[in-house]
CSV table of C-alpha atoms in Angstrom, one decimal:
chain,number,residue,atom,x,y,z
A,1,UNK,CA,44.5,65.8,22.6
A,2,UNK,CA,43.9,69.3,21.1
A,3,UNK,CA,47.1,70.6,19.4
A,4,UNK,CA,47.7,74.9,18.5
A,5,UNK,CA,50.9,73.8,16.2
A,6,UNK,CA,50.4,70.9,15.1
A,7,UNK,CA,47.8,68.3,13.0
A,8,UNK,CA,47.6,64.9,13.4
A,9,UNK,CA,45.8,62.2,11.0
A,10,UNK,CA,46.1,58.7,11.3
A,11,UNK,CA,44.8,56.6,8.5
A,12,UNK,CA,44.8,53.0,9.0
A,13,UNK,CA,48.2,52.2,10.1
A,14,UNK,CA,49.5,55.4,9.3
A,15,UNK,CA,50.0,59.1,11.0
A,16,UNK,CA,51.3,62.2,9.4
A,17,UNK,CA,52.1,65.0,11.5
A,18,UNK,CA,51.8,68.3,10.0
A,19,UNK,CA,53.8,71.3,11.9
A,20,UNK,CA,51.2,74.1,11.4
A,21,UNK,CA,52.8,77.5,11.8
A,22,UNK,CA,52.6,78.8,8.3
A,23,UNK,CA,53.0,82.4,9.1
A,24,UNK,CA,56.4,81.0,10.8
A,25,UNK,CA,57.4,78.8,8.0
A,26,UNK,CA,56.8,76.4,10.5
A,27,UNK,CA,59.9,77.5,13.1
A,28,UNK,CA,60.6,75.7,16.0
A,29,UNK,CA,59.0,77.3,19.6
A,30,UNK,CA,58.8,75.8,22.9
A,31,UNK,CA,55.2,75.0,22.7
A,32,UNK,CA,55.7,73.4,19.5
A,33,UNK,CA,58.3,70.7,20.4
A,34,UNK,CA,56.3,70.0,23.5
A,35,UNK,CA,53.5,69.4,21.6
A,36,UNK,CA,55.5,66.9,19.3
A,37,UNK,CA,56.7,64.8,21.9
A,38,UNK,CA,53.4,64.6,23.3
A,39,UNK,CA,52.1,63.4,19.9
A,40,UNK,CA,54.7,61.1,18.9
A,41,UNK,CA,54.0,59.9,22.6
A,42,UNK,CA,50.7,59.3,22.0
A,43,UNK,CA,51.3,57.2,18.4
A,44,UNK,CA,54.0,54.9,20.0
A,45,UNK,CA,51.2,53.8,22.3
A,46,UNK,CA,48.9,53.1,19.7
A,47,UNK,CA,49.3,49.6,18.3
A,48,UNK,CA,47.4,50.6,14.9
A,49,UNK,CA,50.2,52.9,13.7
A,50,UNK,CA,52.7,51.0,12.5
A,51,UNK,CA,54.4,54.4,10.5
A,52,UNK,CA,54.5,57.7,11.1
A,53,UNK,CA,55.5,61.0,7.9
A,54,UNK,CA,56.2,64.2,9.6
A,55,UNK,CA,55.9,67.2,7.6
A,56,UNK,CA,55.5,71.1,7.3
A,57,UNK,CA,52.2,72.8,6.3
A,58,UNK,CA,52.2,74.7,3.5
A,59,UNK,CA,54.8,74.5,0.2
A,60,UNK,CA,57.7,77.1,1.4
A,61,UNK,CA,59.1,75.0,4.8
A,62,UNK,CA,59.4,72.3,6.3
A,63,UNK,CA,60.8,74.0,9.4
A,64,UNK,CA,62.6,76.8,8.4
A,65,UNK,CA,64.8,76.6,12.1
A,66,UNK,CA,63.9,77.4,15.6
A,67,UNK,CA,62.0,79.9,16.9
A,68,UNK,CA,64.9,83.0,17.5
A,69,UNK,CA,63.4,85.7,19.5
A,70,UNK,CA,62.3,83.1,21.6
A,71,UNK,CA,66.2,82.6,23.3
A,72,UNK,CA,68.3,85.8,21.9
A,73,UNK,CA,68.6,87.0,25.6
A,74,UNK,CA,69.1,83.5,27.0
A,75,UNK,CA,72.0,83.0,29.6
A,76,UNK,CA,74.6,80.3,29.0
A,77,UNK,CA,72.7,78.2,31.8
A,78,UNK,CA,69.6,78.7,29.8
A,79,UNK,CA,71.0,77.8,26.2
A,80,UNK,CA,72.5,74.9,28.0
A,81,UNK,CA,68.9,73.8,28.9
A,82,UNK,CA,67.0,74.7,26.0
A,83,UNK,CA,69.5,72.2,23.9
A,84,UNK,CA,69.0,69.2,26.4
A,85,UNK,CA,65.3,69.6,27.2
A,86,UNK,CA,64.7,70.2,23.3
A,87,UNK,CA,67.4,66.5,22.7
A,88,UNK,CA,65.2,64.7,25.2
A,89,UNK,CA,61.9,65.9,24.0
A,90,UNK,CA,61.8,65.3,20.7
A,91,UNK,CA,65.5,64.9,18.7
A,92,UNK,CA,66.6,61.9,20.6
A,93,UNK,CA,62.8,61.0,21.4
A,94,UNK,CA,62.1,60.7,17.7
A,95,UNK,CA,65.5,58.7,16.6
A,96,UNK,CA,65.1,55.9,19.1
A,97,UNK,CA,61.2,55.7,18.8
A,98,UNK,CA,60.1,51.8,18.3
A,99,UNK,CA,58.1,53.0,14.9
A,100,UNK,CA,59.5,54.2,11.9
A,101,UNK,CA,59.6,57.8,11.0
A,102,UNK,CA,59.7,59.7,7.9
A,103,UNK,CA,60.7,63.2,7.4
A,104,UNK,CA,58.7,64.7,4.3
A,105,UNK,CA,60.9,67.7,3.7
A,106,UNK,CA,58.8,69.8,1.3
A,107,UNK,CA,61.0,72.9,1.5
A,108,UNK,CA,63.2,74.7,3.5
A,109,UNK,CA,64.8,72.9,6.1
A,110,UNK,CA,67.2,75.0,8.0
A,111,UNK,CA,68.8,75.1,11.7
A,112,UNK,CA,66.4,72.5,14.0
A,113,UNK,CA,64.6,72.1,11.0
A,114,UNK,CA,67.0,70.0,9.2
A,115,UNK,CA,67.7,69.0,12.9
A,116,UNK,CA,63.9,67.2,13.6
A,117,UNK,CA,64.7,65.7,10.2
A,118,UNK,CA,67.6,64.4,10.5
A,119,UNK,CA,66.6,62.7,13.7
A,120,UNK,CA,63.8,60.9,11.9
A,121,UNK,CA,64.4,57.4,10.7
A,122,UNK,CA,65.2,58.4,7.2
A,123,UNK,CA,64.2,61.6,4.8
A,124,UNK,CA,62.3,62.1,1.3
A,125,UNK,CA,62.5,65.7,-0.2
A,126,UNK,CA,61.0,67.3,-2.7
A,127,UNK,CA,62.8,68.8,-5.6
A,128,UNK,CA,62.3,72.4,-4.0
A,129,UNK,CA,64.0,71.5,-0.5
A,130,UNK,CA,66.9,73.5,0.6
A,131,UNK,CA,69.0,72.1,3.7
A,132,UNK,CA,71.2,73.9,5.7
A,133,UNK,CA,72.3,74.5,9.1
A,134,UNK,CA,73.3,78.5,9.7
A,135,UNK,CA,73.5,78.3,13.0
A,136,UNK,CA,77.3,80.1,13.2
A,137,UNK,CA,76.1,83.2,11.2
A,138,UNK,CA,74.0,83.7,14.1
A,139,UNK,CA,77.4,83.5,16.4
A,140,UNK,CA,75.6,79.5,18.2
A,141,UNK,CA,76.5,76.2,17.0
A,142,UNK,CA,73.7,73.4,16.2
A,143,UNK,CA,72.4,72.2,19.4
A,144,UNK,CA,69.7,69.6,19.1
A,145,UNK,CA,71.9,67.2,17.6
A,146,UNK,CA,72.8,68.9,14.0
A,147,UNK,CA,77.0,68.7,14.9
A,148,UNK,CA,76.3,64.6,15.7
A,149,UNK,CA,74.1,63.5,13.1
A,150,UNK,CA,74.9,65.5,10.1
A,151,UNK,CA,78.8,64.0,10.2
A,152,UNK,CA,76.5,60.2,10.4
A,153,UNK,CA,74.6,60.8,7.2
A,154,UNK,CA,77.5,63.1,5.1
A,155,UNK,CA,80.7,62.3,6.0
A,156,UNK,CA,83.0,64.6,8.3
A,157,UNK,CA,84.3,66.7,6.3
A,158,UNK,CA,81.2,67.7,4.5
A,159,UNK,CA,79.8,68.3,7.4
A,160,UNK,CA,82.4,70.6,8.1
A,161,UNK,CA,81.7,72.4,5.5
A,162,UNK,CA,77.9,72.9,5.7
A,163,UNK,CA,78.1,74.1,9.4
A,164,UNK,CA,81.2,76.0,9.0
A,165,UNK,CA,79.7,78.2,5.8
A,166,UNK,CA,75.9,78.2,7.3
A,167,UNK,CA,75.3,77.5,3.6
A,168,UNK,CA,72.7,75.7,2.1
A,169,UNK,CA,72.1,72.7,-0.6
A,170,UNK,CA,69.4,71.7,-2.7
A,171,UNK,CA,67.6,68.5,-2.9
A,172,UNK,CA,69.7,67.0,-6.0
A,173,UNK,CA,72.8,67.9,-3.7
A,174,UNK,CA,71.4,66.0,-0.5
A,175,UNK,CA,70.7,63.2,-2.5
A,176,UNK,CA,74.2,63.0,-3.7
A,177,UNK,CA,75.7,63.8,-0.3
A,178,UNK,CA,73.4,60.8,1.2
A,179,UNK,CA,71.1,63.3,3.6
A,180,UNK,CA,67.9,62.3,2.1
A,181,UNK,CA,67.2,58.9,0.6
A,182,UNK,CA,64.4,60.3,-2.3
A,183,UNK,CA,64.1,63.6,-4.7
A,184,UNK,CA,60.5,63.4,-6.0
A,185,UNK,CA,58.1,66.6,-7.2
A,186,UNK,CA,56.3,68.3,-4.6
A,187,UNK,CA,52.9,67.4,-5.8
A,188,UNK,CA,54.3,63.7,-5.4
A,189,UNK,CA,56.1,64.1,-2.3
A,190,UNK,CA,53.4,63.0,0.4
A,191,UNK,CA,51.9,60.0,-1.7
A,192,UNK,CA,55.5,58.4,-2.1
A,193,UNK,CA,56.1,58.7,1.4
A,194,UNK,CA,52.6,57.2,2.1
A,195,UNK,CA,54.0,53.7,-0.4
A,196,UNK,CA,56.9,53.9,1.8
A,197,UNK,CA,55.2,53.9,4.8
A,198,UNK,CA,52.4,51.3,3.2
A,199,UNK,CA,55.7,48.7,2.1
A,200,UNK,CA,57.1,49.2,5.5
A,201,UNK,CA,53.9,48.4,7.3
A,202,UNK,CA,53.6,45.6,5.9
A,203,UNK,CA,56.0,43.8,7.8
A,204,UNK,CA,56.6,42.6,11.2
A,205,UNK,CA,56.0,45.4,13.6
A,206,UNK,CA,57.9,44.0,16.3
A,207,UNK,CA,61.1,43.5,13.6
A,208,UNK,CA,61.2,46.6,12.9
A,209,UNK,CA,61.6,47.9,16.3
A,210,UNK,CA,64.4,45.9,17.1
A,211,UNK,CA,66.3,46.9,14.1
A,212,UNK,CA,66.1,50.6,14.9
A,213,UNK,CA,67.5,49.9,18.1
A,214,UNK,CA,70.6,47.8,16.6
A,215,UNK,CA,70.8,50.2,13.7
A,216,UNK,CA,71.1,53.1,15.8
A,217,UNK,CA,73.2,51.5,18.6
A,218,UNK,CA,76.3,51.2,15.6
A,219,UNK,CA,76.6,54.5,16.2
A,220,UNK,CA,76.6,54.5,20.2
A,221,UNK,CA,79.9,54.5,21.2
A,222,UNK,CA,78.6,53.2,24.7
A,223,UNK,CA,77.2,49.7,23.6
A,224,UNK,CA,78.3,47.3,21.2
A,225,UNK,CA,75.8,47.2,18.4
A,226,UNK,CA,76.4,43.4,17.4
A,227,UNK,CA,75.4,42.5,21.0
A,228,UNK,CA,72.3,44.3,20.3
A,229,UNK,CA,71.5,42.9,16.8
A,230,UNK,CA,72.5,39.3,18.5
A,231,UNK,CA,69.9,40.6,21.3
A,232,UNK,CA,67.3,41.6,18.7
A,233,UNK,CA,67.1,38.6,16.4
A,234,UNK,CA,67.0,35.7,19.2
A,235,UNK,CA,64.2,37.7,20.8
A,236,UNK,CA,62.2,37.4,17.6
A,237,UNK,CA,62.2,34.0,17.9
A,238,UNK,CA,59.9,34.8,21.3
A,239,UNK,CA,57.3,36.8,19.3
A,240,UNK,CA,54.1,35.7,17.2
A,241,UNK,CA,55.1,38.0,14.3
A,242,UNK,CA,58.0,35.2,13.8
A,243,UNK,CA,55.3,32.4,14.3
A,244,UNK,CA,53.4,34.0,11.7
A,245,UNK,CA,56.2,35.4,9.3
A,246,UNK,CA,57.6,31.9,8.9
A,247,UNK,CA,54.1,30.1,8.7
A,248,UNK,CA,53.2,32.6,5.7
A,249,UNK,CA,56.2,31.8,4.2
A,250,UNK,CA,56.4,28.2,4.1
A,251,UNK,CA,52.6,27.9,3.6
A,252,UNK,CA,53.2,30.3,0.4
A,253,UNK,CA,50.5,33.1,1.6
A,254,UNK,CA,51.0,36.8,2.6
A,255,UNK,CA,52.3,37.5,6.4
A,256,UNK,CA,49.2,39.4,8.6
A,257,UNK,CA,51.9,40.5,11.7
A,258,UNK,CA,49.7,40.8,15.3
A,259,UNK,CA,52.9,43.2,15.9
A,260,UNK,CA,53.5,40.9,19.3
């Protein structure tokens, strides 16, 4: 599939998606989340990639917000839409996708920007990054997910305090405050995320899957997440990652997962 916004490269068992809108600091549009869900559609399908880094083109942005001009005259019917479409496309798409995502935050990461990352599975910035959500200086709250997630990963009454103040923090700060899980130089940033990626593909495939959905259903108020952890590891049992994981390790040898 030909992308205007966005590169994709898959090496091995790994994909990096670039958002490619320099000129933009890589902002948000319409076209541009489409054409994320349509290649994070494309990678859950194929059984090679066992990881996927998303990250911004460029060393200013990761995605430095949405796209503004693009809804300033929107109704309240329309904003109403362009925050569910944009949750189902890609926010909640992303967060409950079987394979692992990384957000590679290599600068400024502000509104949806700090939105798309904080729907990814977990976040490595460089020591540049700046986070923020300003969304109430522009007189709108966060809609794709920013007033749900942030309180997750901070606390509440950080939270608070970053959306109320449409301020932002540095990288050493999200570190402290628990928002990203790595600080490294920008010259350094994609090739730790690629180990990441490499240590994480090397295990079972199928695992993995089912402990994103139990991790993320502790915080879905609608299920019970120990019924879905209890769900998760007796259906391992089923798979032929199991049969090998537990082969390798009483036969001493390294685990090769089929991922089925």
């Amino acid at each position: 599939m030909k992308y205007e916004n966005i590169l994709v490269n898959i090496e091995g068992q790994l994909a990096q998606i670039t958002i490619n809108r320099p000129n933009k600091l890589n902002a948000l549009n319409k076209d541009t989340i489409q054409e994320l869900h349509g290649a994070f559609t494309q990678l859950e399908k194929n059984k090679k990639v066992r990881a996927i880094i998303i990250t911004g083109s460029g060393e200013k942005a990761f995605v430095a917000g949405a796209d503004i001009a693009e809804f300033a005259n929107f109704s309240v019917k329309q904003g109403k839409k362009l925050a569910a479409k944009g949750q189902e496309l890609l926010f909640n798409f992303i967060e409950n996708l079987s394979k692992p995502v990384i957000a590679a935050i290599n600068g400024f990461a502000l509104g949806g920007g700090l939105e798309l990352a904080m729907a990814c599975h977990f976040r490595v910035a460089s020591t540049n990054a700046k986070m923020g959500l300003p969304e109430v200086s522009l007189g709108v709250i966060p809609g794709y997910g920013g007033t749900q997630r942030l309180p997750q990963l901070v606390g509440r009454g950080r939270a608070m305090e970053m959306i109320m103040t449409a301020g932002m923090i540095d990288a050493a700060k999200a570190l402290e405050y628990g928002l990203v899980n790595h600080v490294v130089p920008q010259d350094e940033l994609l090739g730790h995320c690629t180990q990441l990626a490499g240590k994480i593909s090397n295990n079972s495939p199928v695992a993995i899957s089912y402990a994103i959905k139990a991790i993320n259903d502790c915080f879905n108020t609608s299920v019970n997440g120990y019924d879905t952890e209890i769900d998760g590891f007796g259906k391992c049992f089923g798979t032929s990652d199991f049969k090998e994981g537990t082969s390798a390790f009483l036969d001493k040898r390294k685990a090769h997962f089929p991922g089925k």
